[in-house]
Amino acid sequence: MRVQEKTKYLESLLDLEVMIRELEALSRNLWWSWNPDAQEIFAELSRLVWNSSRHNAVAVLGSVSKAELKSRLMDKDFAARTREVLVAFRQYLTPERTWCSAYAAPFLKKPIAYFCAEFALHESLPIYCGGLGVLAGDHAKSASDLGVPFIGITLFYRQGYFEQLISRGGWQEEHYPSLDRDNLPLEPVLDKQGKPLLLWVEFSQSRIWFQAWRLRVGRADIYLLDTEVSQNDSAYRGLASRVYGGDMTTRIGQEMVMGIGGVRLLQALGVSPAVFHLNEGHSAFLILELLRQQLDSGADPGEAERRVRDRCVFTTHTPVAAGHDRFSPELMEYAFAGYRSLLGMEAQQFLGYGRTRADDPKESFCMTVLALKMSRGANGVSQLHGQVSREMWKGLLESPTYRGSSIGHITNGVHMLGWMSRPARRFWKRHLGPEWEARLMYPDLWRVISDEEAISDEEVWALRYQLRRQLIEFVRRHVPDTFPGSGTERARAFETLLSPDALTIGFARRFATYKRAPLIFSDLRRMAELVNDSERPVQLIFAGKAHPQDVQGKEFIKRILEISKRSEYLGKVVFLENYDMNVARRMISGADLWLNTPRRPLEASGTSGQKVSVHGGLNLSVLDGWWREGYDGTNGWAIGADEHPADEAAQDRADLESLYRTLSRSIVPLFYERDSRGIPRGWIARIRRAMQTLIPRYNTDRMVTEYVTRYYLPRK
Ligand SMILES: *Cc1c(COP(=O)(O)O)cnc(C)c1O
């Protein structure tokens, strides 16, 4: 936006009607979710609704009458801050220059279409279950920030992912409240007559109809495909009600709608993407629809395959063979009964696309195989995961008929601005100079961290205290009613629940069993010593959801809850209910130490540990996924060595020993070693090292630019 335009825009905002319209537009673009000043405007309008609606700007505006809104905007200070936010928003939407225009201009013409079964964008839109969704959401936000044209495709899960409640007995229960569509920033996609655009996908002998909703995320758009339409049989209406919900037939139906339906939606919108990015195999059926389009336009099969392959890029996330999406030949035949004739293929030829041995009639149809065979670029999400994936798919990659890509790697990152707590954002704004938000991925920007004149230890320590206290007070407000005890004893325990002075360990992620949440409690005697050291106490905060069908994951939650109720751990070990993006934001900013104990090499990348560095948190992690690359001996701590015994029990034992040793001999002493002013100089030196080495690398700005330059740009 040029100066003149800005002046004109500011003038237009003098009209309250215009200002209200613009505020509504702002509430309907998730840009506000990574802009604290914008959030503050909505929060200030109604604290109650803001807090009770999981920080939902649309819900807040819906609850304030026009009369009130006008009146509030007559307050000079509030109006001035609102104007400032609106100008920043306009400027963001109409940039003069972006990373993309400067370095990847060919990319400005056509968008990338990014397909993913889940997107974690904000806690008010719970259509995600974990890290895959977080990665997709962060990818979208960074693409927007960088000016890379981005269209996301996913499903509208009317009940989202479940809300976690813990029963008195410590057992996880799942609740599925329906999302209130009217209070979400979704716009229906309309046809030429102005009615909701209806499309369909052939499923078995009939059709699944769907409509689409547009979600604005800065400059990016994400379309949510929705099967809850009256044209559908009741059986199909709820097809997409839950993230990864239902049986295999539901699952294949969901994936057909997302993949095939997504391509049809893009065509109906008149969008011709430069690249189709398949984030995980769930969307791989899109390849079939692209093939069909090529065959329909008269290409011979070989040429059709070449053209499709030329437009597809695939990211795999699953380092266990059993974790890849597979459908039996019978289910494929059933689900594709109508669709296959459109392709004009015999069953065996068709099924061969998803088989490592194309002519083995017993082999099931694997979405990863389809995606690998038909993509011109494929990658894992860390160096080690790239290796593991190449090894896992060796048979396919080395087969003489294989025409797909080899598997490289791009290490995941996080959208720093979206994960940054408000105090941290203010801290960095003070220290990094103008336009720092656009330069996060450049190591130069972060040089200042090693300069103790520019940023003092005292300031860093003050930030740590502030963030730790915020987390502890959040926990005190949110610890569930299941907290044990009664009467005054319970009240006292609650008041002293967690100490703002103690070394605070955070662990929050899905309770998938390979992540070994209770590992640290394997030796309860040793752990109790650490927790109860009166001079140098350690406290732990846990959060996470187990998959509804994962009984062992639920056992893990139960075990941690039980431990938290024992007298020697009471008030010092806490499990927080209902892990979501909001709880995540609190935990990653407040924890001093972020614990990560996956069974190597099963954590393909992991990203939660990448969120802590901007807040002065340090990682203690198994050398798996991103940490194997990020750890340099000075910027956190490693559990175990850069190897893993094949025997699981042996790995557990070795990791446990390493974990306790590092905690008691290195971490606890360093945290509590204070100078005469009470400052832990050595600990802060480590924080500085972590900030300098990790922030510029493990962010999605760097990650998206790697995708653009190494995977999206057409090969010469
Ligand atoms: C960051 C994040 C994750 C990913 O955590 P990992 O430790 O990498 O598995 C999952 N869920 C939420 C809500 C997150 O914020």
XYZ file of C-alpha atoms and ligand atoms in Angstrom:
731
model
C 0.000 0.000 0.000
C 1.430 3.332 -1.012
C 1.352 6.420 1.177
C -1.528 7.980 -0.770
C -3.578 4.816 -0.502
C -2.900 4.629 3.181
C -4.068 8.218 3.669
C -7.181 7.508 1.687
C -7.862 4.364 3.639
C -7.422 6.181 6.939
C -9.855 8.836 5.798
C -12.435 6.229 4.861
C -12.213 4.838 8.393
C -13.521 8.098 9.800
C -16.917 6.790 8.754
C -18.011 4.496 11.573
C -20.005 2.296 9.203
C -16.863 1.673 7.167
C -14.848 0.999 10.273
C -17.366 -1.570 11.474
C -17.371 -3.263 8.071
C -13.607 -3.442 8.116
C -13.610 -4.812 11.644
C -15.993 -7.527 10.488
C -13.703 -8.344 7.571
C -10.813 -8.536 10.009
C -12.711 -10.947 12.262
C -13.209 -13.172 9.216
C -9.543 -13.454 8.406
C -7.383 -15.513 10.749
C -4.592 -12.978 10.265
C -5.666 -11.704 13.672
C -4.604 -15.027 15.179
C -0.929 -14.110 14.818
C -1.354 -10.408 15.593
C -1.721 -9.683 19.311
C -2.871 -6.074 18.857
C -5.757 -7.307 16.731
C -6.632 -9.957 19.321
C -6.632 -7.314 22.012
C -9.294 -5.302 20.124
C -11.664 -8.284 20.103
C -10.841 -9.319 23.650
C -11.521 -5.806 24.850
C -14.944 -5.779 23.205
C -16.050 -8.668 25.381
C -13.653 -10.451 27.730
C -16.310 -12.964 28.655
C -17.195 -14.036 25.122
C -13.547 -13.921 24.060
C -12.614 -16.340 26.835
C -15.666 -18.577 26.650
C -15.527 -18.913 22.852
C -11.867 -20.025 22.766
C -10.806 -16.596 21.556
C -13.178 -16.393 18.630
C -13.312 -12.965 16.982
C -16.482 -13.748 14.998
C -18.291 -14.824 18.149
C -17.233 -11.631 19.916
C -18.497 -9.356 17.149
C -21.714 -11.372 16.974
C -22.332 -10.725 20.646
C -21.893 -6.954 20.553
C -24.761 -4.871 19.190
C -24.169 -2.351 16.449
C -25.181 0.395 18.849
C -22.535 -0.704 21.329
C -19.895 -1.145 18.669
C -20.490 2.362 17.342
C -20.378 3.771 20.785
C -17.194 1.925 21.723
C -15.549 3.177 18.551
C -16.336 6.720 19.614
C -13.772 6.251 22.338
C -10.730 7.964 20.897
C -8.136 5.611 22.283
C -9.966 2.447 21.286
C -10.691 3.876 17.839
C -7.063 4.855 17.335
C -5.834 1.371 18.202
C -8.496 -0.219 16.016
C -7.469 2.008 13.110
C -3.854 1.066 13.573
C -4.710 -2.611 13.429
C -6.944 -2.148 10.385
C -4.219 -0.281 8.532
C -1.703 -2.987 9.353
C -4.186 -5.576 8.093
C -4.783 -3.689 4.803
C -1.083 -3.246 4.334
C -0.572 -6.930 4.862
C -3.198 -7.787 2.253
C -1.772 -5.445 -0.382
C 1.989 -5.668 -0.053
C 4.341 -3.866 -2.380
C 7.018 -6.474 -1.990
C 7.233 -9.927 -0.504
C 9.830 -12.667 -0.324
C 8.017 -14.361 -3.184
C 7.943 -11.321 -5.466
C 11.648 -10.791 -4.816
C 12.957 -14.352 -5.000
C 10.354 -16.602 -6.592
C 8.433 -14.357 -8.943
C 7.412 -17.168 -11.342
C 5.368 -18.358 -8.427
C 3.132 -15.331 -8.292
C 1.020 -16.481 -11.230
C -0.306 -19.803 -10.005
C -0.916 -20.990 -6.477
C 0.214 -24.142 -4.829
C -2.679 -26.346 -3.837
C -1.872 -27.914 -0.490
C -3.965 -30.891 0.566
C -4.032 -32.069 4.152
C -6.548 -34.031 6.233
C -6.152 -31.575 9.117
C -5.244 -27.929 9.617
C -4.451 -26.499 13.037
C -4.984 -22.769 12.611
C -6.575 -21.663 15.837
C -8.182 -23.180 18.907
C -11.605 -21.838 17.865
C -11.553 -24.088 14.793
C -10.652 -27.552 16.121
C -10.282 -29.430 12.831
C -6.912 -30.938 13.763
C -5.670 -33.653 16.010
C -1.931 -33.060 16.298
C 1.408 -32.304 14.748
C 0.408 -32.942 11.129
C -2.329 -30.333 11.396
C -0.057 -27.890 13.185
C 2.476 -28.240 10.415
C -0.154 -27.625 7.726
C -1.550 -24.591 9.527
C 1.910 -23.138 10.076
C 2.808 -23.808 6.434
C -0.263 -21.837 5.345
C 0.558 -18.893 7.612
C 4.161 -18.701 6.487
C 3.187 -19.029 2.817
C 0.885 -16.086 3.431
C 3.605 -14.054 5.163
C 6.070 -14.792 2.374
C 3.574 -13.920 -0.357
C 3.556 -17.424 -1.817
C 0.083 -17.972 -3.308
C -1.454 -20.787 -1.313
C -4.745 -22.642 -1.439
C -5.362 -25.304 1.167
C -7.859 -28.133 0.819
C -9.229 -30.093 3.752
C -12.533 -31.364 5.144
C -15.012 -29.556 7.348
C -15.328 -31.810 10.349
C -18.587 -30.673 11.883
C -17.663 -32.162 15.227
C -13.967 -31.512 14.887
C -11.620 -33.480 17.075
C -12.931 -34.443 20.498
C -12.814 -32.501 23.723
C -11.050 -34.378 26.455
C -12.611 -34.832 29.856
C -10.995 -36.886 32.572
C -13.297 -39.023 34.696
C -12.874 -39.282 38.453
C -11.108 -42.561 37.902
C -8.552 -40.851 35.670
C -9.904 -42.252 32.423
C -10.060 -40.085 29.293
C -13.551 -39.476 27.929
C -14.272 -37.949 24.559
C -16.929 -35.373 23.904
C -17.919 -34.205 20.460
C -19.808 -30.923 20.581
C -20.866 -29.734 17.123
C -19.046 -26.686 15.848
C -21.207 -23.622 15.485
C -20.742 -22.802 11.834
C -22.291 -19.348 12.111
C -19.631 -18.351 14.576
C -16.751 -19.452 12.404
C -15.051 -17.289 9.785
C -16.343 -19.426 6.919
C -17.833 -18.121 3.690
C -19.832 -20.490 1.498
C -18.547 -20.967 -2.038
C -21.416 -19.966 -4.322
C -22.380 -20.896 -7.858
C -23.345 -18.432 -10.598
C -26.880 -18.179 -9.252
C -25.576 -17.239 -5.840
C -26.539 -20.578 -4.297
C -24.048 -22.818 -2.482
C -21.943 -24.561 -5.085
C -22.659 -28.276 -4.974
C -20.219 -30.826 -6.282
C -20.010 -34.573 -5.983
C -17.673 -37.524 -5.997
C -18.701 -40.948 -7.327
C -18.723 -43.350 -4.411
C -19.551 -47.011 -4.935
C -22.720 -47.003 -7.061
C -23.830 -43.572 -5.926
C -22.573 -40.085 -5.201
C -21.340 -38.150 -2.215
C -22.288 -34.503 -2.528
C -20.405 -31.725 -0.864
C -20.252 -27.995 -0.634
C -17.233 -25.876 0.256
C -16.390 -23.123 2.716
C -13.682 -20.587 2.243
C -11.480 -19.698 5.176
C -9.137 -16.726 4.879
C -5.749 -17.036 6.514
C -3.934 -13.804 5.770
C -3.347 -13.860 2.035
C -3.955 -17.599 1.851
C -7.246 -19.412 1.390
C -8.227 -22.770 2.767
C -11.311 -24.562 1.507
C -13.194 -26.894 3.814
C -15.230 -29.544 2.009
C -18.489 -30.289 3.750
C -20.669 -33.383 3.229
C -23.439 -32.153 5.531
C -25.753 -31.229 2.632
C -29.380 -32.212 2.102
C -28.639 -33.889 -1.254
C -26.755 -36.624 0.567
C -28.258 -39.800 1.949
C -28.177 -39.605 5.695
C -25.345 -42.155 5.685
C -23.075 -39.780 3.791
C -24.123 -36.583 5.479
C -22.051 -37.301 8.563
C -19.150 -38.768 6.574
C -16.810 -35.965 7.535
C -18.138 -35.260 10.991
C -14.951 -36.300 12.818
C -11.230 -36.021 12.133
C -10.044 -39.513 11.123
C -13.341 -40.790 12.489
C -15.279 -43.940 11.687
C -14.464 -47.246 10.024
C -12.424 -47.935 6.889
C -15.381 -47.252 4.606
C -15.842 -43.836 6.196
C -12.138 -43.236 5.950
C -11.942 -44.059 2.242
C -15.033 -41.919 1.625
C -13.416 -38.990 3.434
C -10.241 -39.387 1.437
C -12.118 -39.594 -1.873
C -13.987 -36.400 -1.072
C -10.812 -34.591 -0.067
C -8.655 -35.815 -2.966
C -11.032 -36.121 -5.900
C -13.487 -33.542 -4.591
C -10.683 -31.086 -3.880
C -9.475 -31.208 -7.487
C -13.044 -30.723 -8.720
C -13.503 -27.723 -6.461
C -10.325 -26.095 -7.751
C -11.505 -26.649 -11.293
C -14.913 -25.147 -10.502
C -13.138 -22.127 -9.029
C -11.115 -21.775 -12.225
C -7.854 -22.322 -10.351
C -5.024 -24.088 -12.104
C -2.381 -24.789 -9.442
C 1.310 -24.802 -10.268
C 1.832 -27.641 -7.825
C -0.307 -30.054 -5.889
C 1.353 -30.638 -2.544
C 0.146 -33.806 -0.847
C 0.877 -33.383 2.836
C 0.780 -37.021 3.925
C -0.878 -39.746 1.854
C -4.516 -39.151 2.848
C -5.120 -36.924 -0.148
C -3.408 -39.120 -2.754
C -6.658 -39.905 -4.583
C -6.307 -36.435 -6.069
C -3.786 -38.072 -8.385
C -6.505 -40.271 -9.864
C -8.653 -37.266 -10.645
C -5.739 -35.479 -12.306
C -5.092 -38.633 -14.331
C -8.723 -38.779 -15.344
C -8.588 -35.177 -16.559
C -5.512 -35.954 -18.657
C -7.017 -39.123 -20.119
C -10.266 -37.288 -20.896
C -8.346 -34.653 -22.783
C -6.930 -37.394 -25.004
C -3.470 -37.947 -23.555
C -2.192 -41.497 -23.835
C -1.628 -43.211 -20.460
C 2.134 -42.692 -20.428
C 1.840 -39.017 -21.285
C -1.007 -38.575 -18.783
C 1.145 -40.023 -16.027
C 4.074 -37.800 -16.929
C 1.929 -34.693 -16.841
C 0.357 -35.571 -13.511
C 3.700 -36.457 -11.987
C 5.044 -33.150 -13.127
C 2.580 -31.310 -10.909
C 2.678 -33.339 -7.701
C 4.909 -33.079 -4.654
C 4.524 -35.431 -1.711
C 5.543 -35.173 1.929
C 5.532 -38.344 4.005
C 5.354 -38.221 7.812
C 5.126 -41.814 8.939
C 8.263 -43.759 9.899
C 6.403 -47.026 10.655
C 5.258 -49.254 7.815
C 1.986 -50.103 9.582
C 1.129 -46.435 9.964
C 0.552 -45.826 6.258
C -2.983 -45.634 4.931
C -3.937 -48.892 3.191
C -7.213 -50.143 1.774
C -8.054 -53.740 0.919
C -8.650 -54.585 -2.760
C -12.269 -55.422 -1.874
C -12.871 -52.051 -0.247
C -11.210 -50.290 -3.196
C -13.406 -52.182 -5.636
C -16.478 -51.298 -3.623
C -15.673 -47.618 -3.133
C -14.465 -47.059 -6.696
C -17.173 -49.128 -8.400
C -18.538 -46.025 -10.121
C -15.342 -44.023 -10.440
C -13.100 -46.631 -12.061
C -15.124 -46.705 -15.260
C -14.465 -42.962 -15.628
C -10.790 -43.816 -15.694
C -11.433 -46.589 -18.189
C -9.065 -48.915 -16.371
C -9.161 -52.602 -15.590
C -9.260 -53.406 -11.891
C -5.701 -54.779 -11.741
C -4.221 -51.833 -13.591
C -6.092 -49.443 -11.330
C -5.099 -51.202 -8.111
C -1.512 -51.430 -9.339
C -1.065 -47.696 -8.741
C -1.185 -48.324 -5.017
C 0.915 -51.499 -4.931
C 4.642 -51.991 -4.632
C 4.259 -55.117 -6.800
C 1.665 -53.921 -9.258
C 0.500 -57.413 -10.244
C 0.144 -58.950 -6.787
C -3.647 -59.322 -6.435
C -3.425 -59.714 -2.676
C -1.483 -56.549 -1.950
C -3.611 -53.797 -0.470
C -3.797 -50.316 -1.950
C -1.387 -47.983 -0.194
C -1.851 -44.231 -0.422
C 1.868 -43.628 0.112
C 2.740 -45.910 -2.788
C 0.315 -44.053 -5.048
C 1.741 -40.718 -3.935
C 5.370 -41.822 -4.369
C 4.811 -43.310 -7.801
C 3.062 -40.239 -9.081
C 5.050 -37.337 -7.610
C 8.047 -35.571 -9.058
C 9.327 -34.699 -5.608
C 8.990 -36.516 -2.292
C 10.396 -35.789 1.121
C 10.518 -36.808 4.729
C 10.406 -34.174 7.451
C 13.891 -34.441 8.966
C 17.202 -35.844 7.838
C 16.860 -39.036 9.866
C 13.263 -39.472 8.768
C 14.361 -39.082 5.140
C 16.833 -41.940 5.663
C 14.279 -44.106 7.445
C 11.745 -43.509 4.656
C 14.217 -44.365 1.903
C 15.023 -47.564 3.722
C 11.361 -48.395 4.302
C 10.399 -47.881 0.640
C 13.608 -49.268 -0.819
C 11.836 -52.123 -2.598
C 9.593 -49.690 -4.423
C 12.167 -46.952 -5.084
C 14.636 -49.454 -6.558
C 12.168 -51.362 -8.689
C 12.967 -51.037 -12.414
C 9.487 -49.813 -13.314
C 9.490 -47.022 -10.704
C 9.182 -43.578 -12.297
C 8.503 -41.532 -9.176
C 10.877 -39.457 -7.159
C 13.550 -40.429 -4.675
C 12.865 -39.305 -1.105
C 14.755 -36.299 0.199
C 14.028 -34.292 3.305
C 12.979 -30.858 4.449
C 13.009 -30.444 8.203
C 9.818 -29.083 9.703
C 9.504 -25.723 11.366
C 6.896 -23.682 13.219
C 5.226 -20.361 12.441
C 7.067 -18.342 15.080
C 4.716 -15.362 15.166
C 1.681 -17.567 15.682
C 3.257 -19.382 18.626
C 4.813 -16.378 20.279
C 3.246 -15.298 23.545
C 2.529 -11.620 23.992
C 5.362 -10.913 26.447
C 7.831 -12.641 24.136
C 6.588 -10.654 21.184
C 7.071 -7.404 23.098
C 10.521 -8.556 24.157
C 11.625 -9.210 20.590
C 10.011 -6.088 19.240
C 12.127 -4.117 21.689
C 15.345 -5.844 20.682
C 15.185 -6.717 17.030
C 14.461 -3.451 15.284
C 12.055 -2.620 12.460
C 10.532 -5.265 10.232
C 11.913 -8.039 12.365
C 8.794 -10.113 11.758
C 9.687 -10.484 8.099
C 13.296 -11.476 8.794
C 12.884 -14.311 11.275
C 14.643 -16.861 9.116
C 17.821 -14.824 8.697
C 20.527 -15.723 11.248
C 21.828 -12.126 11.114
C 18.734 -10.882 12.862
C 19.456 -13.076 15.871
C 23.120 -12.109 16.319
C 22.044 -9.535 18.868
C 21.282 -12.353 21.286
C 24.924 -12.994 22.032
C 25.422 -9.319 22.849
C 25.037 -8.979 26.614
C 25.091 -5.219 26.351
C 22.057 -5.208 24.066
C 20.084 -7.843 25.939
C 21.026 -8.367 29.570
C 20.770 -11.606 31.512
C 18.447 -9.776 33.882
C 15.990 -9.042 31.082
C 16.026 -12.630 29.871
C 15.469 -13.880 33.393
C 12.619 -11.431 33.947
C 10.956 -12.757 30.802
C 11.394 -16.333 32.032
C 9.811 -15.474 35.361
C 6.894 -13.717 33.728
C 6.157 -16.597 31.361
C 6.598 -19.289 34.007
C 4.202 -17.467 36.326
C 1.637 -17.036 33.553
C 1.689 -20.761 32.922
C 1.391 -21.622 36.595
C -1.529 -19.270 37.074
C -3.162 -20.743 33.975
C -2.732 -24.199 35.493
C -4.174 -23.068 38.815
C -7.243 -21.780 37.016
C -7.627 -24.886 34.868
C -6.653 -27.894 36.873
C -9.724 -30.082 36.787
C -12.092 -30.847 39.598
C -10.420 -34.209 39.861
C -7.695 -32.574 41.930
C -7.604 -34.724 45.067
C -8.195 -33.972 48.694
C -10.904 -32.015 50.403
C -11.633 -28.962 52.502
C -8.884 -26.612 53.617
C -6.151 -29.106 52.827
C -7.242 -29.152 49.230
C -7.580 -25.381 49.139
C -4.049 -24.971 50.465
C -2.647 -27.501 48.020
C -4.303 -25.537 45.273
C -2.834 -22.230 46.357
C 0.621 -23.655 46.450
C 0.127 -25.727 43.337
C 3.391 -25.380 41.452
C 5.983 -22.823 42.394
C 6.914 -19.844 40.200
C 10.514 -20.276 41.376
C 10.962 -23.941 40.548
C 12.483 -25.544 37.478
C 9.404 -26.299 35.385
C 9.374 -29.201 32.966
C 6.721 -29.296 30.245
C 5.505 -32.278 28.269
C 2.545 -31.790 25.928
C 1.726 -33.724 22.802
C -0.570 -36.468 21.594
C -0.417 -39.438 23.935
C 0.699 -41.818 21.214
C 2.509 -44.600 22.999
C 5.791 -44.247 21.097
C 6.159 -40.809 22.708
C 6.537 -42.565 26.073
C 4.949 -39.864 28.236
C 5.402 -41.748 31.546
C 9.041 -42.690 30.847
C 10.334 -40.102 33.301
C 8.352 -41.806 36.085
C 9.861 -45.221 35.475
C 11.888 -44.917 38.676
C 9.537 -43.263 41.126
C 12.034 -43.143 43.947
C 14.627 -41.230 41.960
C 12.025 -38.918 40.544
C 10.571 -38.178 43.980
C 14.042 -37.121 45.134
C 14.308 -34.633 42.287
C 10.829 -33.268 42.816
C 11.198 -32.932 46.587
C 14.688 -31.452 46.808
C 13.936 -28.498 49.064
C 16.771 -26.358 47.660
C 16.432 -27.319 44.029
C 12.907 -28.586 43.294
C 11.669 -29.757 39.934
C 8.012 -29.689 38.875
C 6.260 -31.160 35.858
C 3.239 -30.186 33.787
C 1.703 -32.646 31.340
C -1.041 -32.363 28.740
C -2.181 -34.423 25.796
C -4.988 -36.394 24.231
C -4.911 -40.095 23.488
C -6.604 -41.283 20.305
C -10.131 -42.500 21.266
C -9.210 -46.072 20.331
C -5.790 -46.047 21.965
C -6.277 -47.863 25.246
C -2.591 -47.837 26.103
C -2.398 -44.079 25.506
C -5.287 -43.682 27.931
C -3.465 -45.876 30.433
C -0.518 -43.474 30.189
C -2.763 -40.536 31.078
C -4.246 -42.484 33.960
C -0.806 -43.359 35.274
C 0.362 -39.742 35.241
C -2.820 -38.670 37.000
C -2.308 -41.325 39.638
C 1.238 -40.187 40.224
C 0.099 -36.580 40.500
C -2.174 -37.580 43.366
C 0.445 -39.319 45.482
C 1.470 -37.303 48.491
C 5.116 -36.999 47.411
C 4.078 -35.517 44.063
C 0.999 -33.571 45.055
C 1.068 -30.026 43.713
C 4.298 -30.721 41.851
C 3.103 -32.918 39.008
C 0.036 -31.795 37.112
C -1.929 -33.067 34.157
C -3.848 -30.361 32.281
C -7.048 -31.398 30.543
C -7.970 -30.873 26.916
C -4.688 -30.120 25.171
C -5.275 -27.779 22.236
C -3.465 -24.894 20.569
C -4.265 -22.584 23.464
C -2.937 -24.959 26.109
C 0.053 -25.578 23.837
C 0.817 -21.865 23.615
C 0.793 -21.563 27.410
C 2.931 -24.602 27.950
C 5.612 -23.909 25.375
C 6.061 -20.384 26.658
C 6.052 -21.150 30.382
C 8.192 -24.276 30.586
C 11.902 -23.923 31.346
C 12.615 -27.341 29.997
C 10.736 -29.101 27.207
C 10.868 -32.845 27.579
C 10.645 -35.096 24.524
C 11.044 -38.847 24.906
C 9.978 -40.580 21.683
C 11.219 -44.037 20.912
C 13.736 -43.323 18.169
C 13.313 -43.169 15.138
C 9.546 -42.837 15.408
C 9.330 -39.056 15.828
C 9.565 -38.076 12.178
C 10.287 -34.484 13.106
C 8.321 -33.215 16.096
C 7.674 -29.512 16.301
C 6.548 -28.665 19.814
C 10.159 -28.270 20.972
C 10.721 -25.710 18.221
C 8.135 -23.436 19.819
C 10.030 -22.969 23.083
C 13.228 -21.196 21.998
C 11.673 -17.756 21.373
C 10.424 -17.910 24.946
C 13.734 -18.869 26.470
C 12.806 -22.517 26.952
C 15.381 -25.276 26.551
C 14.978 -28.745 25.060
C 15.800 -32.048 26.702
C 15.115 -34.585 24.002
C 15.936 -37.882 22.422
C 18.113 -37.297 19.335
C 15.247 -37.974 16.970
C 13.583 -35.902 14.245
C 14.481 -32.220 14.255
C 16.460 -32.323 17.528
C 19.044 -34.642 16.038
C 19.885 -31.733 13.718
C 19.166 -28.864 16.068
C 21.212 -30.020 19.064
C 24.830 -28.858 18.981
C 26.007 -29.669 22.507
C 25.514 -26.121 23.818
C 21.871 -25.252 23.139
C 19.915 -27.776 25.210
C 20.413 -31.411 26.178
C 20.249 -34.801 24.513
C 18.786 -37.999 25.857
C 20.768 -40.999 24.680
C 23.177 -41.156 21.783
C 22.861 -40.719 18.024
C 21.832 -44.331 17.581
C 19.144 -46.662 18.806
C 19.248 -50.260 19.926
C 16.782 -52.408 17.983
C 15.448 -53.819 21.231
C 12.762 -51.543 22.641
C 13.262 -52.501 26.266
C 16.992 -51.830 25.926
C 16.276 -48.429 24.408
C 13.882 -47.573 27.227
C 16.475 -48.512 29.840
C 19.301 -46.612 28.187
C 17.202 -43.501 27.614
C 15.924 -43.541 31.159
C 19.416 -43.725 32.618
C 20.594 -40.912 30.358
C 17.533 -38.816 31.221
C 18.032 -39.079 35.002
C 21.761 -38.550 34.787
C 21.430 -35.412 32.656
C 18.664 -34.029 34.811
C 20.381 -34.522 38.139
C 23.984 -33.859 37.150
C 23.655 -31.094 34.541
C 20.248 -29.525 34.284
C 19.167 -29.055 37.895
C 22.584 -27.763 39.054
C 22.814 -25.300 36.154
C 19.314 -23.927 36.732
C 19.960 -23.338 40.427
C 23.484 -21.993 40.156
C 22.877 -18.308 40.941
C 25.173 -15.332 41.282
C 24.889 -12.692 44.005
C 22.000 -11.062 42.139
C 20.097 -14.335 41.936
C 20.659 -14.774 38.213
C 21.539 -18.203 36.742
C 24.224 -16.986 34.342
C 25.107 -20.413 32.971
C 21.492 -21.318 32.313
C 20.936 -18.049 30.476
C 24.050 -18.615 28.385
C 22.390 -21.797 27.201
C 19.165 -19.955 26.481
C 21.122 -17.511 24.330
C 22.741 -20.359 22.423
C 19.354 -21.980 21.850
C 17.810 -18.760 20.609
C 20.636 -17.991 18.258
C 21.009 -21.435 16.762
C 17.423 -22.679 16.699
C 15.006 -19.810 16.020
C 16.313 -18.797 12.578
C 16.338 -22.389 11.382
C 13.342 -24.199 12.865
C 10.599 -21.946 11.559
C 8.175 -22.376 8.674
C 9.450 -19.292 6.813
C 12.710 -21.156 6.225
C 10.789 -24.371 5.582
C 8.398 -22.890 3.011
C 11.231 -21.168 1.155
C 12.940 -24.567 0.945
C 9.793 -26.139 -0.453
C 9.486 -23.349 -2.999
C 13.056 -23.388 -4.225
C 13.764 -27.113 -4.000
C 10.394 -28.722 -4.658
C 7.785 -26.368 -6.070
C 9.734 -24.478 -8.692
C 9.559 -26.341 -11.993
C 12.643 -28.334 -12.758
C 14.595 -26.879 -15.624
C 2.937 -28.275 18.340
C 1.747 -29.098 18.612
C 1.765 -30.468 18.336
C 2.992 -31.179 17.831
O 3.730 -31.597 18.932
P 4.891 -32.711 18.816
O 5.552 -32.697 20.120
O 5.771 -32.280 17.732
O 4.206 -33.970 18.527
C 0.611 -31.200 18.572
N -0.502 -30.619 19.037
C -0.554 -29.305 19.321
C -1.825 -28.716 19.822
C 0.559 -28.509 19.114
O 0.499 -27.206 19.384
